[in-house]
Amino acid sequence: MKLADRKSLFLLPFLLAGFLVASAGQAFCGFYAAKADTQLFNQASKVVLVRDGDRTVITMANDYRGAPEEFAIVVPVPTFLERDQIHVGDRGVIEHLDAYSAPRLVEYFDPDPCRPVYPRTMSMRAEEAPASGDVGRKSAGSFGVEIEAEYTVGEYDILILSAEESQGLETWLRQEGYRMPAGARKVLGSYLKQGMRFFVAKVNLEEQDRLGFSYLRPLQVAFESPKFMLPIRLGTVNSEGPQELFVFALTRTGRVETTNYRTVKLPTDMEIPEYVENDFGAFYRALFDQQVRRERMRTVVLEYAWDMGWCDPCAADPLSHDELRQLGVFWLDPGRTNDRFAPRRPMPGPADVFITRLHVRYTADTFPEDLRFQETGDRQNFQGRFILRRPWSGRPGQCSAARRYFEDLVPRQQQRAENLARLTGWELSEILARMDLGAAPAPREDVPWWKKLWASGEEKGGR
Amino acid sequence: MRIHELFRDPRHYQILILSSLAGYGVMVLDLDVEPMVAWTILSASLGVQFALTRWLGLPRFDPRSPLISALSLILLLRTRSLAVALVAAVLTIASKFSIRVRDKHVFNPTNFGLAVTMLLFDGAWVSQGQWGSGALVAFAAACLGLVVVYRAERSDVTWAILGFWSLILFSRAAWLGDPLSIPLHQIQTGAFLIFAFFMISDPKTTPDRRGARILYAAVVASVAAWIQFGLFEPNALIWALFLCAPVVPLTDRFLPGLRYRWPSPPVADATSPLLHPDPQGGR
């Protein structure tokens, strides 16, 4: 038991961070304006699920920052895995995928009301996409634990384990220095009876030294199984508060949703006060907290669903063909390497890859079962998008339309404050105080309502 | 017409409750029902029923049965395509008139429409998870459904499927050593209750004899367990009912019982239900 105090066991929920990556650029519909803010959700796991038919590729990313010799994961897998079914991926690709699909802030500028232009019709709503180590094993046998295979892949030592019963497996894992949470045995037992094996990975320090990576790269496994699920139960056993998980599903037909939990869409396309841009991260965290509270932590949140060929506005460019291949999108033609799906300024166009980004916060109470998924035929695009609208910088006296503009601005600002309060649960009075609305003239209460009624109509007629 | 007379026919309850569930789903659960899809399903269902009534020279057009089928489809079928919605509605209503053995339709029309549409199109699916597992929803749906089943005088099959399916889930959990919260979560889905109270309960597509109905529920539950835990396919109960429905004519042959008839309209046609072709009677 000499290692037992040092080595911690991370069960699927890897330590992860990294959420929004800075990338500014103009899109067709407003300017992408989100500020970089990594580590929005601490200790979140990121899993990329690539699936078509029964073929599945799972990439598990982590941002573990502790001592590498203390890192270990135990993940239930539905099949035996050969050496070539395991791969070590590139962290950068997952960061790119994360940035591409992250909820975003866009900004618009109110036009000069004194020089009216006919507004461009800009679709504010989602649009339909075109179809188209050397782990000790001396006594494994005596515990009824079978080490079915043992590989060194990249900087990892990997074991594929099966066992006759969970008691032996738990005892053996403990003896090998894995800190098993109390209550893990029952969960291990349940997986064993369901015919699952265990994928155990530890860092091989020599290999890591030789390869020269200062961080742990994502592990990838490819297998064929009718089970379209993610095991989350082991992660909830020690229950040090809720767990955070991001699932990026890459499929061919359409959006992915959970079949045993509700999947709800993130509130989107709401105008919010300008000051939010200073801390978009805090806003999004508060919004997600509020969403979780409202649904009593019982739903999976859809943050993004889009055809991989494009984006609008783009938080980051769509992934290249090569990057998608690296993530395991096996149905793409391997011949077309280094060829971007989309030009620098992505245009709408179909691709053979549809991305679904799901965000789950869970505990054993609210998510007792593993996540089970299905791929739907839904190719409707959806994104978590929040809107900043910059007021026109003129003065009310410049023309009559300007005066009306400023009169209308007050209720619009009020509406944005209310939106923000509803989305985040923040106090409305504080929001109004931070919005600093002093500059805008108060609406003229003495103007009879009918003056506004025809005044605008006449002006329009005279144009 | 007085209230109690209005509700003498369980189909009136069903229409009311299915409509309420649709409203609840759209407004509270944010169910992804597109208005045009719902409208297409409704109008196509009524239209096909009307056309076939005329074509077959049946005595009169009864909108209740197609309305129930249409509402069930709206609750369960998800699609973005109006063409798919149209096909589903046509299949649903047409199956009632065309796939018949001894003057009784074989498939629950909604179940048939859903299953075949999902087999035919990628763009059709059932979002069983969207009903959630909130205890409140389960309770409300059960209570509401109970009324229907009680009035339909065939509540045995509903209780049987509830019992057998629960037995399977709890036994499986006990065998796996899973906590009780897992089978409870699996049972408390609105989708399961909708299936038990509104789909398998259809008195027109279950065996005529009580013993046979109980047996039928056991078979459906077992097949569903195989689909869910053996094949790992979603919507196991819907597929199981679709696969098992052809057994019903056989059980009716070997275990005959009293054929169910909707209580209204007041007996205008005195002919025996077994002799009289009654495609309007189903749902």
XYZ file of C-alpha atoms in Angstrom:
746
model
C 0.000 0.000 0.000
C 2.998 2.241 -0.222
C 1.698 4.102 -3.200
C -1.825 4.374 -1.959
C -1.441 7.739 -0.368
C 0.231 9.337 -3.291
C -1.539 8.063 -6.279
C -4.963 9.416 -6.944
C -7.454 7.869 -9.207
C -9.280 9.974 -11.675
C -12.284 8.230 -13.020
C -13.308 9.532 -16.395
C -13.697 13.123 -15.141
C -10.335 14.420 -16.055
C -9.144 17.711 -14.768
C -9.819 20.031 -17.564
C -9.960 23.625 -18.340
C -9.963 25.753 -21.385
C -13.205 26.937 -22.753
C -13.046 30.022 -24.846
C -10.033 30.843 -26.873
C -9.391 34.321 -28.137
C -10.256 34.740 -31.731
C -11.736 37.855 -33.153
C -13.004 38.232 -36.631
C -15.836 39.693 -38.566
C -18.647 37.465 -39.633
C -21.689 38.142 -41.738
C -23.921 38.709 -38.837
C -22.394 40.921 -36.204
C -18.901 40.896 -34.893
C -17.650 38.077 -32.802
C -16.658 39.764 -29.564
C -16.167 37.193 -26.873
C -13.157 37.710 -24.697
C -10.782 34.905 -23.991
C -11.436 33.277 -20.701
C -9.989 29.871 -20.126
C -10.773 27.827 -17.055
C -14.358 28.947 -16.917
C -15.351 25.598 -15.554
C -12.727 24.042 -13.388
C -12.249 20.331 -13.293
C -14.403 19.714 -16.308
C -13.911 16.689 -18.518
C -13.954 16.955 -22.264
C -14.874 13.999 -24.359
C -15.053 13.896 -28.135
C -17.406 11.179 -29.358
C -17.112 10.283 -33.024
C -19.719 7.813 -34.156
C -21.279 6.366 -37.285
C -23.140 3.064 -37.120
C -21.465 1.016 -34.408
C -18.031 2.488 -35.029
C -16.939 4.769 -32.241
C -13.855 6.845 -31.523
C -13.606 8.458 -28.092
C -11.046 11.121 -27.231
C -10.634 11.939 -23.559
C -8.872 15.188 -22.859
C -7.451 16.412 -19.626
C -5.577 19.330 -18.266
C -4.136 17.543 -15.320
C -1.499 19.687 -13.639
C -0.366 17.519 -10.754
C 2.658 15.288 -10.649
C 2.499 12.903 -13.613
C 3.265 9.848 -11.473
C 0.057 10.481 -9.562
C -2.136 10.483 -12.614
C -4.252 7.464 -13.395
C -7.570 6.793 -15.036
C -9.910 3.835 -15.006
C -12.510 3.917 -17.774
C -15.068 1.191 -18.510
C -14.958 0.212 -22.198
C -17.440 -2.043 -23.986
C -14.903 -4.189 -25.879
C -11.380 -5.503 -25.741
C -8.921 -3.047 -27.282
C -5.925 -4.026 -29.339
C -2.778 -1.939 -29.364
C -3.718 -0.209 -32.616
C -7.119 0.776 -31.267
C -5.458 3.101 -28.772
C -3.849 6.341 -29.772
C -2.524 9.483 -28.169
C -3.978 12.608 -29.743
C -3.156 16.263 -30.059
C -4.495 18.585 -27.381
C -4.532 21.520 -29.753
C -7.232 19.951 -31.917
C -9.573 19.609 -28.961
C -8.898 23.187 -27.952
C -9.775 24.213 -31.491
C -12.987 22.188 -31.407
C -13.834 23.755 -28.053
C -13.224 27.278 -29.340
C -15.205 26.640 -32.525
C -18.287 25.448 -30.648
C -18.191 27.708 -27.569
C -21.114 29.973 -26.664
C -20.374 33.378 -28.102
C -20.909 37.065 -27.689
C -21.543 39.158 -30.780
C -21.762 42.905 -31.120
C -23.864 45.141 -33.311
C -23.793 48.909 -33.725
C -26.986 50.918 -33.722
C -27.098 52.910 -36.982
C -27.273 56.698 -37.106
C -31.013 57.417 -36.826
C -30.563 60.754 -38.665
C -29.362 59.002 -41.826
C -31.765 56.138 -42.042
C -30.861 53.134 -44.111
C -33.155 50.297 -44.819
C -32.059 47.624 -42.452
C -30.472 44.546 -43.856
C -32.457 41.503 -42.939
C -30.204 39.475 -40.814
C -31.311 36.153 -39.587
C -31.088 36.126 -35.852
C -32.263 32.617 -35.553
C -30.632 29.339 -36.189
C -30.975 28.319 -39.795
C -31.402 24.980 -41.422
C -28.174 23.652 -42.782
C -28.197 22.256 -46.311
C -28.721 18.525 -46.259
C -26.232 16.730 -47.180
C 3.594 1.857 -17.265
C 4.572 -0.846 -15.919
C 1.742 -1.565 -13.624
C 2.463 -4.162 -11.009
C 0.573 -7.334 -11.725
C 2.178 -9.994 -9.659
C -0.931 -10.993 -7.877
C -3.572 -10.091 -10.426
C -4.505 -13.682 -11.049
C -5.002 -14.464 -7.411
C -7.620 -11.718 -7.201
C -9.503 -13.051 -10.192
C -8.309 -10.078 -12.217
C -7.158 -10.787 -15.720
C -4.776 -8.411 -17.439
C -5.949 -9.047 -20.974
C -3.383 -6.787 -22.543
C -0.670 -4.370 -21.628
C 0.612 -1.640 -23.909
C 2.774 1.424 -23.829
C 1.252 4.083 -26.071
C 2.943 7.470 -26.157
C 3.601 8.518 -22.591
C 1.013 6.113 -21.177
C 1.163 2.607 -19.793
C -2.154 0.981 -20.503
C -3.818 -2.135 -19.162
C -6.999 -3.766 -20.378
C -8.554 -5.533 -17.420
C -11.360 -7.944 -16.949
C -12.275 -9.593 -13.708
C -14.398 -12.375 -12.311
C -15.869 -10.190 -9.640
C -15.641 -6.645 -8.396
C -14.275 -7.395 -4.946
C -11.097 -8.851 -6.421
C -10.769 -6.017 -8.907
C -11.179 -3.387 -6.230
C -8.688 -5.071 -3.893
C -6.166 -5.466 -6.673
C -6.527 -1.826 -7.795
C -6.071 -0.684 -4.200
C -3.027 -2.825 -3.792
C -1.583 -1.378 -6.957
C -1.852 2.051 -5.415
C -5.045 3.353 -6.956
C -7.040 5.359 -4.484
C -10.452 3.848 -4.967
C -13.379 5.849 -3.658
C -15.574 4.052 -1.172
C -18.536 2.546 -2.978
C -16.633 1.998 -6.218
C -16.909 -1.772 -5.873
C -20.630 -1.882 -6.615
C -20.208 0.255 -9.682
C -17.260 -1.823 -10.902
C -19.378 -4.917 -10.340
C -22.262 -3.527 -12.353
C -19.973 -2.792 -15.290
C -18.370 -6.231 -15.093
C -21.766 -7.920 -15.263
C -22.632 -5.814 -18.272
C -19.631 -7.303 -20.036
C -17.490 -4.178 -19.856
C -13.730 -4.188 -19.508
C -11.597 -1.593 -17.840
C -9.106 0.607 -19.541
C -6.465 1.677 -17.035
C -3.831 4.250 -17.945
C -0.892 5.638 -16.029
C 1.968 7.850 -17.087
C 5.211 6.179 -18.070
C 7.721 8.733 -16.793
C 10.593 7.515 -18.951
C 8.525 7.709 -22.102
C 7.207 11.104 -21.124
C 10.760 12.325 -20.604
C 11.838 10.921 -23.923
C 8.890 12.445 -25.816
C 9.387 15.766 -24.091
C 5.773 16.712 -23.432
C 5.240 18.778 -20.321
C 1.516 18.019 -20.251
C -0.561 14.886 -20.717
C -1.911 14.417 -24.187
C -5.479 13.167 -24.804
C -6.056 9.439 -25.012
C -8.082 8.064 -27.893
C -9.741 4.705 -28.299
C -11.495 3.306 -31.364
C -13.923 0.400 -31.130
C -17.089 -1.072 -32.552
C -20.046 -1.459 -30.233
C -23.786 -0.916 -30.368
C -23.513 0.851 -27.008
C -23.719 4.579 -27.638
C -23.082 5.789 -24.114
C -20.621 7.420 -21.770
C -19.916 5.873 -18.392
C -20.194 8.589 -15.761
C -21.047 6.558 -12.674
C -17.517 5.945 -11.414
C -16.939 9.677 -11.398
C -19.875 10.319 -9.110
C -18.882 7.760 -6.505
C -16.603 10.004 -4.491
C -19.086 12.866 -4.997
C -16.966 15.826 -4.022
C -19.691 18.022 -5.393
C -21.052 18.121 -8.921
C -18.969 17.035 -11.899
C -18.699 18.949 -15.119
C -18.583 17.291 -18.503
C -18.456 18.535 -22.081
C -19.339 16.103 -24.834
C -18.457 16.988 -28.412
C -20.243 14.526 -30.657
C -19.186 14.322 -34.306
C -21.673 12.413 -36.406
C -22.910 12.123 -39.964
C -26.678 12.311 -39.827
C -27.495 14.972 -37.297
C -27.707 16.217 -33.741
C -27.002 13.895 -30.829
C -29.185 13.876 -27.716
C -29.449 11.846 -24.540
C -32.170 9.202 -24.489
C -32.396 8.842 -20.718
C -32.170 12.492 -19.734
C -33.727 15.620 -21.161
C -31.512 17.628 -23.477
C -32.453 21.305 -23.366
C -31.218 24.168 -25.469
C -29.209 26.943 -23.930
C -31.095 30.269 -23.873
C -29.810 32.112 -26.891
C -30.052 35.220 -29.098
C -30.689 37.534 -26.175
C -29.541 41.142 -25.993
C -27.545 41.844 -22.880
C -25.935 45.034 -21.469
C -22.642 46.177 -22.920
C -20.642 45.856 -19.740
C -20.904 42.058 -19.913
C -18.133 42.019 -22.494
C -15.664 42.890 -19.765
C -16.306 39.560 -18.151
C -18.111 37.298 -20.531
C -16.749 34.326 -18.620
C -18.412 35.343 -15.361
C -21.642 35.965 -17.260
C -21.594 32.559 -18.886
C -20.764 30.793 -15.652
C -23.657 32.560 -13.898
C -25.973 31.756 -16.791
C -25.072 28.089 -16.717
C -25.471 27.977 -12.918
C -28.901 29.534 -13.279
C -29.869 27.065 -15.989
C -28.786 24.164 -13.780
C -30.744 25.559 -10.829
C -33.843 26.040 -12.911
C -33.778 22.451 -14.162
C -32.699 21.093 -10.762
C -29.508 19.702 -12.300
C -31.492 17.112 -14.229
C -30.896 18.089 -17.809
C -28.159 18.008 -20.390
C -27.609 21.395 -22.008
C -27.187 21.752 -25.751
C -24.675 24.531 -26.404
C -23.998 24.070 -30.080
C -25.281 22.001 -32.983
C -23.909 22.840 -36.398
C -22.805 21.544 -39.725
C -19.017 21.376 -39.480
C -18.614 23.088 -42.839
C -19.212 26.602 -41.552
C -20.201 28.921 -38.716
C -21.834 32.319 -38.334
C -20.481 34.196 -36.494
C -17.368 32.163 -36.014
C -15.814 31.845 -32.603
C -13.008 30.021 -34.408
C -12.615 28.616 -37.915
C -14.200 25.236 -38.580
C -11.812 22.341 -38.099
C -9.766 21.289 -41.071
C -10.134 17.938 -42.733
C -6.876 16.882 -41.187
C -7.903 17.898 -37.671
C -11.177 16.003 -38.005
C -9.260 12.908 -39.103
C -7.085 13.286 -36.023
C -10.187 13.329 -33.835
C -11.220 10.067 -35.433
C -13.731 11.103 -38.090
C -12.996 7.918 -39.988
C -15.496 8.401 -42.810
C -13.626 11.367 -44.269
C -11.454 10.554 -47.241
C -7.875 10.189 -45.999
C -6.536 11.487 -49.295
C -7.699 15.026 -48.685
C -5.236 16.177 -46.113
C -4.417 19.731 -45.122
C -7.316 20.959 -47.094
C -9.630 23.203 -45.133
C -13.309 22.533 -45.195
C -13.988 26.193 -45.395
C -12.152 29.233 -46.662
C -10.766 31.761 -44.181
C -14.095 33.431 -44.082
C -16.379 30.451 -43.792
C -19.314 30.338 -46.146
C -22.418 28.233 -45.621
C -21.873 24.878 -47.188
C -22.583 21.338 -46.184
C -19.992 19.030 -44.740
C -20.287 15.394 -43.903
C -19.745 16.088 -40.217
C -22.266 17.461 -37.764
C -21.127 18.628 -34.348
C -23.205 18.568 -31.171
C -21.780 20.174 -28.049
C -23.425 19.064 -24.818
C -22.630 20.398 -21.363
C -23.635 18.425 -18.274
C -23.296 19.137 -14.594
C -24.174 16.080 -12.590
C -24.157 14.266 -9.291
C -25.068 10.692 -8.464
C -28.464 11.884 -7.239
C -29.505 13.734 -10.337
C -27.776 11.526 -12.916
C -27.940 8.016 -11.454
C -27.473 6.276 -14.827
C -24.746 6.521 -17.432
C -25.460 8.877 -20.308
C -27.074 7.070 -23.218
C -27.257 8.790 -26.579
C -28.990 8.622 -29.900
C -28.229 10.321 -33.155
C -31.267 12.144 -34.511
C -31.984 13.250 -38.038
C -32.028 16.860 -36.931
C -29.618 19.051 -38.908
C -31.012 22.348 -37.713
C -28.204 24.604 -36.600
C -28.213 25.962 -33.079
C -25.733 28.122 -31.222
C -25.497 29.771 -27.839
C -25.224 33.415 -28.860
C -25.554 36.610 -26.848
C -25.807 40.052 -28.333
C -24.251 43.396 -27.438
C -25.803 46.355 -29.143
C -23.695 49.509 -29.140
C -25.830 52.645 -28.963
C -25.416 55.334 -31.575
C -23.038 57.991 -30.294
C -24.898 61.095 -31.530
C -26.955 63.646 -29.609
C -30.731 63.823 -29.220
C -30.823 67.309 -30.723
C -29.399 66.280 -34.090
C -32.754 65.484 -35.656
C -36.234 64.431 -34.617
C -35.438 60.794 -35.312
C -32.482 61.081 -32.952
C -34.733 62.248 -30.143
C -37.046 59.309 -30.692
C -34.056 57.007 -30.903
C -32.935 58.066 -27.446
C -36.438 57.806 -26.059
C -36.685 54.258 -27.350
C -33.228 53.428 -26.125
C -34.255 53.642 -22.485
C -36.792 50.801 -22.558
C -34.420 48.777 -24.716
C -31.663 49.186 -22.139
C -34.125 48.271 -19.420
C -35.074 45.154 -21.373
C -31.408 44.140 -21.676
C -30.955 44.554 -17.933
C -33.995 42.373 -17.325
C -32.682 39.769 -19.765
C -29.406 39.660 -17.899
C -31.138 39.366 -14.527
C -33.314 36.538 -15.779
C -30.440 34.686 -17.434
C -28.007 34.893 -14.553
C -30.067 35.433 -11.416
C -28.142 38.623 -10.714
C -29.915 41.512 -8.965
C -31.644 43.841 -11.395
C -30.779 46.925 -9.333
C -27.073 46.060 -9.415
C -27.196 45.457 -13.137
C -28.871 48.827 -13.708
C -26.279 50.512 -11.511
C -23.437 48.922 -13.467
C -24.979 49.819 -16.792
C -24.395 53.506 -16.051
C -27.411 54.777 -17.924
C -27.061 58.326 -16.659
C -25.995 59.665 -20.032
C -29.156 58.693 -21.831
C -31.969 61.238 -21.575
C -35.017 60.134 -19.657
C -38.136 59.590 -21.728
C -40.296 62.688 -21.919
C -43.313 61.725 -19.910
C -45.292 64.793 -20.975
C -45.482 63.801 -24.636
C -49.008 62.545 -25.335
C -49.014 59.037 -26.708
C -50.688 60.031 -29.979
C -47.804 62.298 -30.899
C -45.662 59.251 -31.307
C -48.425 57.435 -33.126
C -48.426 59.287 -36.463
C -45.226 61.239 -36.266
C -43.115 58.300 -37.343
C -45.594 57.295 -40.039
C -45.493 60.737 -41.653
C -41.789 60.778 -41.656
C -41.625 57.383 -43.244
C -44.092 58.501 -45.889
C -41.986 61.505 -46.735
C -38.833 59.517 -47.274
C -74.865 17.258 -24.118
C -74.116 16.975 -20.430
C -70.580 16.606 -19.158
C -70.924 13.006 -18.009
C -72.483 12.065 -21.321
C -69.658 13.740 -23.149
C -67.121 11.696 -21.237
C -69.009 8.436 -21.537
C -66.775 7.726 -24.512
C -63.168 7.394 -23.277
C -61.929 8.851 -26.540
C -63.171 12.256 -25.462
C -61.001 12.013 -22.371
C -58.110 10.917 -24.507
C -58.425 13.860 -26.843
C -58.544 16.221 -23.899
C -55.580 14.656 -22.136
C -53.383 14.209 -25.198
C -54.000 17.853 -26.059
C -53.077 18.884 -22.515
C -49.910 16.788 -22.668
C -48.985 18.364 -25.988
C -49.496 21.796 -24.460
C -47.468 20.872 -21.393
C -44.701 19.412 -23.531
C -44.420 22.468 -25.735
C -44.778 25.128 -23.057
C -43.058 23.591 -20.042
C -40.696 20.936 -21.383
C -39.736 22.919 -24.449
C -40.643 19.994 -26.656
C -39.426 20.573 -30.168
C -42.788 20.557 -31.941
C -42.823 22.684 -35.056
C -46.258 24.246 -35.641
C -46.235 23.385 -39.340
C -45.372 19.764 -38.618
C -48.176 19.532 -36.056
C -50.598 21.136 -38.472
C -49.563 18.766 -41.279
C -50.048 15.716 -39.078
C -53.455 16.895 -37.896
C -54.830 17.836 -41.262
C -53.389 14.822 -43.069
C -54.775 12.409 -40.473
C -58.261 13.878 -40.659
C -58.028 14.154 -44.435
C -57.029 10.519 -44.960
C -59.713 9.332 -42.551
C -62.294 11.378 -44.428
C -61.160 10.189 -47.851
C -61.069 6.530 -46.858
C -64.445 6.782 -45.147
C -65.898 8.065 -48.382
C -64.037 5.656 -50.595
C -65.051 2.611 -48.583
C -68.593 3.883 -48.308
C -68.662 3.782 -44.520
C -71.743 5.219 -42.838
C -70.166 8.358 -41.405
C -66.946 10.259 -40.841
C -65.812 10.124 -37.216
C -62.979 12.571 -36.478
C -62.245 11.270 -32.961
C -60.112 8.304 -33.831
C -57.815 10.118 -36.321
C -57.591 13.030 -33.903
C -56.253 10.720 -31.200
C -53.762 9.162 -33.606
C -52.647 12.589 -34.792
C -52.171 13.928 -31.263
C -50.159 10.861 -30.286
C -47.981 11.311 -33.361
C -47.438 14.976 -32.518
C -46.391 13.973 -28.996
C -43.916 11.333 -30.107
C -42.690 11.912 -33.660
C -39.884 14.404 -34.170
C -39.056 15.657 -37.634
C -38.175 18.875 -39.406
C -39.657 17.749 -42.695
C -43.284 18.288 -43.638
C -43.026 15.437 -46.154
C -41.992 13.033 -43.406
C -44.827 14.276 -41.206
C -47.254 13.744 -44.072
C -46.028 10.214 -44.743
C -46.264 9.351 -41.053
C -49.842 10.587 -40.821
C -50.896 8.760 -43.997
C -49.266 5.510 -42.840
C -50.865 5.821 -39.424
C -54.424 6.246 -40.645
C -54.133 3.990 -43.683
C -52.766 1.108 -41.594
C -55.968 1.107 -39.604
C -58.041 0.512 -42.723
C -55.723 -1.771 -44.636
C -53.861 -4.051 -42.220
C -56.745 -5.987 -40.753
C -57.363 -9.541 -39.676
C -60.889 -10.671 -38.922
C -62.156 -7.103 -38.949
C -59.702 -5.890 -36.355
C -56.702 -3.767 -37.204
C -53.420 -5.399 -36.333
C -51.195 -2.492 -35.352
C -51.825 0.369 -33.025
C -51.988 3.027 -35.751
C -49.636 5.504 -34.062
C -47.156 2.776 -33.228
C -47.211 1.551 -36.828
C -46.853 5.071 -38.215
C -43.929 5.848 -35.930
C -42.081 2.593 -36.498
C -42.372 2.546 -40.285
C -41.547 6.246 -40.620
C -38.411 5.780 -38.516
C -37.415 2.796 -40.651
C -37.937 4.776 -43.841
C -36.369 8.118 -42.976
C -33.243 9.330 -41.202
C -35.106 12.556 -40.555
C -37.674 10.965 -38.226
C -36.937 10.074 -34.634
C -38.508 9.790 -31.206
C -37.026 11.858 -28.387
C -37.986 9.642 -25.504
C -35.601 11.429 -23.165
C -37.357 14.751 -23.714
C -40.198 13.846 -21.364
C -37.713 13.915 -18.543
C -37.994 12.004 -15.322
C -39.403 14.661 -13.062
C -41.594 12.915 -10.494
C -44.205 15.564 -10.975
C -44.559 14.809 -14.644
C -44.762 11.103 -13.993
C -47.423 11.584 -11.387
C -49.495 13.935 -13.473
C -49.303 11.806 -16.577
C -50.161 8.658 -14.636
C -53.159 10.191 -12.953
C -54.453 11.641 -16.144
C -53.825 8.444 -18.019
C -55.473 6.430 -15.309
C -58.734 8.139 -15.971
C -58.582 7.163 -19.606
C -57.732 3.573 -18.944
C -60.342 3.211 -16.305
C -62.937 4.500 -18.668
C -61.645 2.310 -21.454
C -62.359 -0.763 -19.302
C -59.154 -2.354 -20.475
C -56.859 -1.109 -17.766
C -55.507 -4.628 -17.204
C -53.021 -4.414 -20.065
C -51.666 -1.108 -18.768
C -51.190 -2.436 -15.247
C -49.623 -5.559 -16.671
C -47.051 -3.678 -18.754
C -46.277 -1.362 -15.821
C -45.786 -4.408 -13.632
C -43.730 -6.521 -16.034
C -41.490 -3.683 -17.170
C -40.865 -2.596 -13.564
C -40.131 -6.188 -12.627
C -37.555 -6.456 -15.414
C -35.858 -3.167 -14.519
C -35.755 -3.841 -10.782
C -34.557 -7.415 -11.255
C -31.822 -6.253 -13.577
C -30.737 -3.610 -11.075
C -30.719 -6.179 -8.272
C -28.601 -8.541 -10.392
C -26.142 -5.786 -11.287
C -26.026 -4.499 -7.724
C -27.190 -1.082 -8.893
C -28.805 1.373 -6.493
C -32.604 1.676 -6.575
C -32.293 5.153 -8.001
C -31.395 3.646 -11.389
C -34.547 1.571 -12.067
C -36.637 4.331 -10.494
C -35.113 6.812 -12.891
C -35.756 4.457 -15.813
C -39.404 4.014 -14.873
C -40.184 7.609 -14.047
C -39.934 8.751 -17.614
C -42.908 10.432 -19.124
C -42.263 8.447 -22.300
C -42.876 5.095 -20.560
C -46.093 6.316 -18.973
C -47.334 7.679 -22.281
C -46.623 4.275 -23.813
C -48.369 2.356 -21.030
C -51.410 4.561 -20.743
C -51.939 5.739 -24.285
C -50.398 3.262 -26.710
C -50.449 -0.335 -25.546
C -53.759 0.347 -23.801
C -55.548 0.630 -27.174
C -58.449 -1.819 -26.726
C -58.710 -2.272 -30.484
C -55.250 -3.759 -30.912
C -54.842 -5.899 -27.811
C -56.126 -9.467 -27.410
C -59.808 -9.830 -26.700
C -59.419 -12.074 -23.688
C -58.049 -10.802 -20.389
C -55.572 -13.645 -19.790
C -54.227 -13.199 -23.294
C -53.797 -9.472 -22.721
C -51.727 -10.063 -19.597
C -49.595 -12.562 -21.492
C -49.257 -10.109 -24.335
C -47.982 -7.405 -21.972
C -45.394 -9.853 -20.608
C -44.192 -10.669 -24.130
C -43.983 -6.993 -25.127
C -41.996 -6.176 -21.971
C -39.587 -9.062 -22.572
C -38.992 -8.134 -26.195
C -38.430 -4.515 -25.130
C -35.870 -5.650 -22.552
C -34.021 -7.570 -25.255
C -34.037 -4.507 -27.536
C -32.886 -2.137 -24.793
C -30.329 -4.261 -22.978
C -29.328 -6.694 -25.696
C -29.334 -4.578 -28.825
C -28.832 -1.238 -27.025
C -31.404 0.450 -29.222
C -33.450 3.402 -27.990
C -37.278 3.421 -28.048
C -37.366 -0.244 -27.079
C -41.035 -0.331 -26.054
C -42.211 1.216 -29.309
C -40.250 -1.319 -31.361
C -41.377 -4.179 -29.128
C -45.048 -3.319 -29.581
C -44.526 -3.064 -33.338
C -42.881 -6.505 -33.452
C -45.445 -8.170 -31.176
C -48.632 -6.765 -32.710
C -48.919 -9.520 -35.378
C -49.280 -12.053 -32.539
C -52.612 -10.570 -31.468
C -54.728 -12.109 -34.286
C -53.301 -15.518 -33.357
C -54.177 -15.162 -29.683
C -57.660 -14.000 -30.672
C -58.041 -17.129 -32.753
C -56.935 -19.540 -30.066
C -58.061 -17.552 -27.027
C -61.195 -15.805 -28.249
C -62.882 -13.225 -26.084
C -65.337 -10.393 -26.264
C -64.503 -7.827 -28.914
C -64.231 -4.292 -27.551
C -66.471 -1.582 -28.954
C -66.371 2.089 -28.154
C -69.482 2.963 -26.124
C -70.659 5.729 -28.444
C -72.288 6.517 -30.775
C -75.454 5.061 -29.292
C -76.078 1.854 -31.172
C -77.326 3.089 -34.521
C -76.183 -0.044 -36.268
C -77.432 -3.129 -34.535
C -75.173 -5.466 -36.459
C -72.688 -7.583 -34.584
C -69.321 -5.912 -34.207
C -67.704 -9.079 -35.478
C -69.634 -8.930 -38.703
C -69.632 -5.238 -39.220
C -66.496 -3.718 -40.669
C -65.669 -0.984 -38.227
C -62.488 0.754 -39.214
C -63.626 3.941 -37.557
C -63.698 2.262 -34.250
C -59.959 2.055 -33.794
C -57.708 4.875 -32.925
